[in-house]
Amino acid sequence: MAIQKDNLKCTIAGIESINPFWLASAPPTDKYTNVVRAFEAGWGGVVWKTLGEDPAVVNVSSRYGIHKNRNHIVGMNNIELISDRPLQTNLDEIIRVRKEWPDRVIIGSMMAVIEERAWKELAVKIADSGVHGIELNLGCPHGMCERGMGSAIGQVPEMVEKVTRWVKDVVDIPVFTKLTPNITNILWSAEAAMKGGCDAVALINTVNSITSVDLDLMAPTPTVDGKGTHGGYCGTAVKPIALNMVAEIKRNTDTKDLKISAIGGIETWKDAAEFIALGAHGLQVCTAAMLYGFRIVDDMIAGLSNWMEEKGYQSIEDFRGMAIPNTVDWNALNMNFDTKAKIDQDSCIECGRCHIACEDTSHQAIEFNVADDGKRTFTVIDDECVGCNLCMHICPVPDCIEMVEVDNGLEYMNWSNNPLNPLNN
Amino acid sequence: MALEPCNPVTGRPLTTNQLKQNFTDLHKPLNFQQALEESDRCLYCYDAPCIQACPTSIDIPTFIHQIRSDNTSGAALTILSENIMGGTCARVCPTEVLCEQVCVLNVSHQQPVEIGLLQRHAVDTLISNTNKHPFKRADSTGKTVAVIGAGPAGLSCAHRLAMLGNDVVVYEAKEKSGGLNEYGLAEYKMVDNFAQKEIDFLLQIGGISIKNNQKLGVSISLSTLQEKYDAVFIGVGLGTTYRLGLDKEESQGISDAVDFIETIRQTKDKSQIQVGNDVVVIGAGNTAIDAAVQAKKLGTENVTLVYRRGEQHMSATDYEIELARKNGIVIKTWLTPSKIIADEHIAQIECTKTELINDKLTETVFKETIKCDMLLKAIGQTLNDSDLVDLEIEKSKIVVDNYQTSIQGVYAGGDAIKSGEDLTVQAVEDGKQAAIAIDKHLRGEL
């Protein structure tokens, strides 16, 4: 069981949590047993698997698709629907866990058809079970959306606003509006949620996807009796998408004060720190727990806390959003800033990966020589190197290739003040 | 004097089961998961050093990438297109001094990629899962080539010639084909009759017929083959073993290590093999190790390897030397046999200590006598040139120019010529390159 750290205590939309790590609404938070195991492992809170009106939905077999890079799972999708157990069973269990684990957060996730009555009645029932807050599932991209729920609502800003307002009208606990990434501009739905009066937005929900095609069955995976469907993509592969959407909301004048419960590919404390640096107040995790078990929270807590101590941050608030001022539009980047790749010949293992990447796909800036004794040498041709840094990323040896700043004597200049910009003529 | 293998602990003969256990695969093959994980370690180097280190120039990073992408048959094809005996080479190549030695992972003090095991995984998967030969023959040239010797060089040559559209007749002195693959390698490197399986696979290409029990100088001669065929390839290996040059060398209990290894390979029931309890092996190459380790595995109590120079001079690889030590073999260096003590049967071998004086190996006055009821000589082999008198031969190797001997239309390869090291993989490369040269010659392109 994880040792809790004082410096990780935080408040998310007015809800106090012993740490920022919550489990997202998903199979891991489906019932009493799982949630208790999660709390025993040290998770600060859970968002209970989405509840709907009875009768409960029916789930299919199988439910998950895997995206592997070589032997590592980088992403996963699922076609599971919301809770397939009766509403009262879930509510009774929530009441029980709330009583047994008073210091842990439980958020009730919910979805309903686009009717005011349905949202209000369900929200009140869930609030009455004693949850700390309610999360509106407006993001599920499979199954539920085909019934007019989930992302079918989340993709229409007017509906996002309306549903948020309906629920805010009837409950006096914080309301989290969960956003779908399957849209063109996250700001439209974030602004709608804000107008509807949400206390926080939670994002991202899963990304619409087909993870793979079974080439024997000639059907997308997972297959259900020979057929497959698109599902919700999650796991480390979606982290870059989620980071950007969180940053978009935090950089936007109208939405920058929105509280954010960040979700999307968080697997380690570093991922968590990155989301916080872009302004997230709390974090939700699902796939990493599904792949490795609840124990992964151990390292998230210890890692984040240790790093904060090293950096001298007393609390999450001390560094929250610190990367936002440095997150700018391309137009604001210094076009005169110059770097060149530098290969440390002592640590180079002569694999040639930098050379072939640069030679075939970049700027032919890495020279390859073989000495008489067979020693292979790779050298950067400074005049050809544009500082793209592809070689640095490809190099399998840590710190072997570094990008070194070059003093070219040029002043700061971005696109806005560049003479090539047509707007400057 | 009855010699039979016995358990060194109990003194009783080893049971059939113990013997079976002792002769199982030295390197367990990788399973699918292990192969995936090991392939994942490969950095997919560009113009990789391992390719350069392979005498047959197998595109190693590509075949490993193919294993990783679940294209195992493609991986096998990448290997076999350069080295048709990739299965044997994966088992017996001294990879630690070839491809794996130059793996860039060594530079960062990591274990090199297990290239040999990955190669075996790919080739074995293909050979055991398909009845369809992966290579097609080119349109017939109408030419027929004679190949002397069905060892790695001869068979590699035959396969490439057939692939290029020629017919081939292979003449093999022994009852079975395969040469050293069948007769000259330790059993634990070539389990489950792999040599024959590989030949069956290789012959599937068609156009090759093998005539066994056809010994050069007895049932065939170079001149008659020259007359009968459009070209001849000689891949006879090294048929003569060196002698110690000591008195009583013909005593009972003294034999060539290669013969001992052959007996082990050809005897299914290992309990029938005669072996001493105090075996001394003279020599320092991989053949010496193969003989010594197998003697131990048969149940010999004391196996001593005697070498006239230091361990750093041994031609056996470090891995093989370590294998010998792990099997309880005593390695005595700076020692050379000087006197055989025997009535009818050898009883002892007297050795003389040696030293290097001004870089010259010199015998000292000090002697050491080792109890010995079986002496195995592994001091090297040389070309048996008695039936190749018409060919130019230099330092016991057939002289070749791009694999053609001093006689036009007669080619040679393998251990019989001086190419690279005397290794199976070099023989396969020789056979392949000679076939390409022969084919060009027959097409009038050379």
Short mmCIF file of C-alpha atoms in Angstrom, two decimals, chain B residues 140-147 161 165-171 207 209 225-226 228-232 438 442:
data_model
loop_
_atom_site.label_atom_id
_atom_site.label_comp_id
_atom_site.label_asym_id
_atom_site.label_seq_id
_atom_site.Cartn_x
_atom_site.Cartn_y
_atom_site.Cartn_z
CA SER B 140 17.21 -24.49 -67.65
CA THR B 141 20.67 -23.75 -69.00
CA GLY B 142 20.91 -27.28 -70.33
CA LYS B 143 24.19 -27.69 -68.47
CA THR B 144 25.11 -30.28 -65.87
CA VAL B 145 27.75 -29.79 -63.21
CA ALA B 146 29.47 -32.44 -61.14
CA VAL B 147 30.08 -31.65 -57.50
CA LEU B 161 23.70 -24.02 -59.36
CA GLY B 165 19.04 -23.32 -63.89
CA ASN B 166 21.74 -25.97 -64.00
CA ASP B 167 21.44 -29.67 -63.24
CA VAL B 168 23.82 -31.06 -60.66
CA VAL B 169 25.16 -34.49 -59.82
CA VAL B 170 26.84 -34.68 -56.43
CA TYR B 171 29.38 -37.45 -55.74
CA GLY B 207 17.71 -30.72 -60.31
CA SER B 209 20.95 -35.86 -57.59
CA LEU B 225 34.03 -36.11 -64.41
CA GLN B 226 35.62 -33.37 -66.50
CA LYS B 228 31.26 -36.13 -68.63
CA TYR B 229 30.12 -32.80 -67.21
CA ASP B 230 30.12 -29.16 -68.26
CA ALA B 231 32.00 -28.17 -65.10
CA VAL B 232 33.26 -29.72 -61.88
CA ILE B 438 30.47 -21.57 -62.69
CA LEU B 442 28.76 -21.83 -68.51
#
